[in-house]
Amino acid sequence: MSALANLLQPYSAEEFFQHNWTKKAVAIASKGQKNFSHLFSWEKLTDLLNFHQLKYPNLRLALEGKVLNESDNDNLIQLCQEGATLIVDQVHKLIPEIAAFTSEIRYELGYNTQINAYGSWPGKQGFSSHYDTHEVFILQIEGRKQWYVFTDTIKYPLPDQKSTAFSPPETEPYLSCILNPGDVLYIPRGHWHYAIALDQPSLHLTLGVHSKTG
């Protein structure tokens, strides 16, 4: 089975590309058929923090809707205890299993890929509603996280058209879902979204696919 087909199962790749790719978000429950523990875990996150010299902005914090300053990394443990989301960028360059996975996805889709890791805490929102300028797959590793996805306000935004320059939609989310370990959420570029961890710490990977616009 291809890496992409395994990522999407039990949803078929054919249905995904017909109904969702670049068009509409979809939450895919694993139904016990898969998990991502071979890619990442709290233990691997701890190893990254202990044995790699991670620097801002590849290691940063977000709290109450904004990314914190570089100086706040000096109080990493305290701020995480206070509920700040911990972000580690480009873990595909640091962990062999993730490197192999992103390489397979890049080969199958034909676009550049990257993976960031996010650790967040119950009841705390790291980022306010925003959109990404690339396609996004959320891979839930541990914990449970509530996601809200809204329609786009600018179609297929270019890399320099950041969501900070625009206002989010005032409509209700068209998708509200809870991700459990092994679940996947796909969010097209330009679609506004935010998330809140539920009753326990949440760990997820974000696979970004930089598809071309033309």
Coordinates of C-alpha atoms in Angstrom, one line a residue:
M1 CA 0.0 0.0 0.0
S2 CA 1.3 3.5 -0.9
A3 CA 2.1 6.0 1.8
L4 CA -0.7 8.2 0.7
A5 CA -3.3 5.4 0.6
N6 CA -2.2 4.3 4.0
L7 CA -2.5 7.9 5.3
L8 CA -6.1 8.2 3.9
Q9 CA -7.5 4.8 4.8
P10 CA -10.2 3.8 5.2
Y11 CA -11.1 6.7 2.8
S12 CA -10.1 5.9 -0.7
A13 CA -7.6 8.0 -2.5
E14 CA -9.9 8.2 -5.5
E15 CA -12.8 9.7 -3.5
F16 CA -10.3 12.1 -1.7
F17 CA -9.0 13.6 -5.0
Q18 CA -12.4 13.8 -6.5
H19 CA -14.2 15.5 -3.5
N20 CA -11.6 17.0 -1.2
W21 CA -8.2 17.8 -2.6
T22 CA -7.8 21.6 -2.8
K23 CA -11.7 21.9 -2.3
K24 CA -13.0 20.8 1.0
A25 CA -11.7 19.6 4.4
V26 CA -12.4 16.1 5.6
A27 CA -11.8 14.3 8.9
I28 CA -10.8 10.6 8.5
A29 CA -11.3 8.4 11.5
S30 CA -8.8 5.6 11.7
K31 CA -11.4 3.1 13.1
G32 CA -8.5 1.1 14.6
Q33 CA -6.9 0.5 11.2
K34 CA -3.8 2.7 11.8
N35 CA -1.7 4.8 14.1
F36 CA 1.3 7.0 13.7
S37 CA 3.3 5.9 16.8
H38 CA 6.1 4.7 14.5
L39 CA 6.6 8.3 13.2
F40 CA 6.5 10.3 16.4
S41 CA 5.8 10.2 20.2
W42 CA 6.3 12.1 23.4
E43 CA 9.5 10.2 23.8
K44 CA 10.8 11.3 20.4
L45 CA 9.8 14.9 21.2
T46 CA 11.8 14.7 24.4
D47 CA 14.8 13.3 22.5
L48 CA 14.6 16.2 20.1
L49 CA 14.6 18.8 22.9
N50 CA 17.4 17.1 24.8
F51 CA 19.8 16.1 22.0
H52 CA 19.3 18.8 19.3
Q53 CA 20.3 22.4 19.4
L54 CA 16.9 23.7 18.2
K55 CA 16.8 27.5 17.7
Y56 CA 13.9 30.0 17.2
P57 CA 11.9 30.0 14.9
N58 CA 12.3 26.2 14.3
L59 CA 11.5 25.9 18.0
R60 CA 8.8 28.3 19.2
L61 CA 5.8 28.7 21.4
A62 CA 2.2 30.0 20.7
L63 CA -0.3 31.1 23.4
E64 CA -3.7 32.7 23.3
G65 CA -3.7 33.2 19.5
K66 CA -0.1 34.5 18.9
V67 CA 3.4 33.2 18.4
L68 CA 5.6 34.3 21.3
N69 CA 9.0 36.1 21.0
E70 CA 12.4 34.4 20.7
S71 CA 13.2 35.4 24.2
D72 CA 10.3 33.4 25.6
N73 CA 12.1 30.2 24.6
D74 CA 14.3 30.8 27.6
N75 CA 11.2 30.0 29.7
L76 CA 10.2 27.0 27.6
I77 CA 9.1 24.6 30.5
Q78 CA 7.3 27.3 32.5
L79 CA 5.3 28.5 29.5
C80 CA 4.4 25.0 28.4
Q81 CA 3.2 24.4 32.0
E82 CA 1.1 27.6 31.6
G83 CA -0.5 26.2 28.4
A84 CA 1.7 27.4 25.6
T85 CA 1.7 25.2 22.4
L86 CA 5.1 23.9 21.6
I87 CA 6.1 23.9 17.9
V88 CA 9.1 22.1 16.3
D89 CA 9.5 22.9 12.6
Q90 CA 10.9 20.5 10.0
V91 CA 11.0 17.4 12.0
H92 CA 11.4 15.5 8.7
K93 CA 15.0 16.7 8.8
L94 CA 15.6 15.3 12.3
I95 CA 13.8 11.9 12.5
P96 CA 14.6 9.1 9.9
E97 CA 11.1 7.6 10.0
I98 CA 9.4 11.0 9.2
A99 CA 12.0 11.7 6.6
A100 CA 11.2 8.4 4.8
F101 CA 7.4 9.1 5.1
T102 CA 7.7 12.7 3.6
S103 CA 9.9 11.4 0.8
E104 CA 7.2 8.8 -0.2
I105 CA 4.4 11.4 -0.1
R106 CA 6.5 13.9 -2.1
Y107 CA 7.2 11.2 -4.7
E108 CA 3.5 10.2 -5.0
L109 CA 2.1 13.8 -5.1
G110 CA 4.9 15.4 -7.0
Y111 CA 5.1 18.4 -4.6
N112 CA 7.5 19.5 -1.9
T113 CA 6.5 18.4 1.6
Q114 CA 7.5 19.2 5.2
I115 CA 6.3 18.1 8.7
N116 CA 6.1 20.2 11.9
A117 CA 5.3 18.8 15.3
Y118 CA 2.8 20.4 17.8
G119 CA 2.4 19.7 21.5
S120 CA -0.5 21.4 23.2
W121 CA -2.3 21.2 26.5
P122 CA -6.0 20.8 27.6
G123 CA -8.3 23.7 27.2
K124 CA -5.6 26.0 25.7
Q125 CA -5.7 27.5 22.2
G126 CA -2.3 28.1 20.7
F127 CA -3.3 29.8 17.4
S128 CA -6.2 32.0 16.6
S129 CA -8.3 31.3 13.4
H130 CA -5.9 31.4 10.4
Y131 CA -5.3 29.7 7.1
D132 CA -2.2 28.2 5.5
T133 CA -0.9 28.8 2.0
H134 CA -0.3 25.1 1.4
E135 CA -2.3 21.9 1.7
V136 CA -2.4 20.5 5.2
F137 CA -2.8 17.0 6.7
I138 CA -3.1 16.7 10.5
L139 CA -1.9 13.4 11.9
Q140 CA -3.1 12.9 15.5
I141 CA -0.4 11.1 17.5
E142 CA -1.6 11.3 21.2
G143 CA -4.5 12.9 23.0
R144 CA -7.7 14.3 21.6
K145 CA -8.1 17.7 19.8
Q146 CA -11.2 19.6 18.7
W147 CA -10.8 21.2 15.3
Y148 CA -13.0 23.9 13.5
V149 CA -12.7 24.5 9.8
F150 CA -14.3 27.5 8.0
T151 CA -14.7 28.4 4.3
D152 CA -12.0 30.2 2.4
T153 CA -12.1 34.0 2.0
I154 CA -9.4 34.1 -0.7
K155 CA -9.2 31.3 -3.3
Y156 CA -5.9 29.5 -3.4
P157 CA -3.7 32.1 -1.6
L158 CA -0.2 32.5 -2.8
P159 CA 2.7 32.1 -0.3
D160 CA 2.9 35.9 0.4
Q161 CA -0.8 36.2 1.0
K162 CA -0.7 35.4 4.7
S163 CA -3.9 35.2 6.7
T164 CA -2.7 37.9 9.1
A165 CA -3.5 40.4 6.4
F166 CA -7.1 39.3 6.2
S167 CA -10.1 38.9 8.5
P168 CA -11.6 35.4 9.2
P169 CA -15.1 34.5 8.0
E170 CA -18.0 35.3 10.3
T171 CA -19.9 32.2 9.3
E172 CA -20.1 29.0 11.3
P173 CA -17.5 26.3 10.7
Y174 CA -18.5 23.8 7.9
L175 CA -16.5 21.1 9.7
S176 CA -16.2 20.5 13.4
C177 CA -14.5 17.3 14.5
I178 CA -12.5 15.6 17.3
L179 CA -9.3 13.9 16.3
N180 CA -8.3 10.8 18.2
P181 CA -4.9 9.0 17.9
G182 CA -4.6 7.6 14.3
D183 CA -7.1 10.1 12.9
V184 CA -6.3 12.4 10.0
L185 CA -7.7 15.8 9.1
Y186 CA -7.1 17.4 5.7
I187 CA -7.5 21.2 5.3
P188 CA -7.1 22.8 1.9
R189 CA -5.0 26.0 1.6
G190 CA -7.0 29.1 2.3
H191 CA -9.5 27.5 4.6
W192 CA -9.6 29.1 8.0
H193 CA -9.2 26.9 11.1
Y194 CA -8.2 26.6 14.7
A195 CA -8.0 23.8 17.3
I196 CA -8.2 23.2 21.1
A197 CA -6.8 20.2 23.0
L198 CA -9.5 18.5 25.1
D199 CA -9.0 16.5 28.3
Q200 CA -5.4 15.5 28.0
P201 CA -2.2 16.8 26.3
S202 CA -2.3 16.5 22.5
L203 CA 0.5 15.7 20.1
H204 CA 0.1 15.9 16.4
L205 CA 2.1 16.2 13.2
T206 CA 1.3 18.6 10.4
L207 CA 2.2 17.5 6.9
G208 CA 2.4 20.5 4.6
V209 CA 2.2 19.9 0.8
H210 CA 3.3 22.9 -1.2
S211 CA 1.3 22.3 -4.4
K212 CA 1.7 24.7 -7.3
T213 CA -0.8 27.3 -8.2
G214 CA -1.5 28.0 -11.8

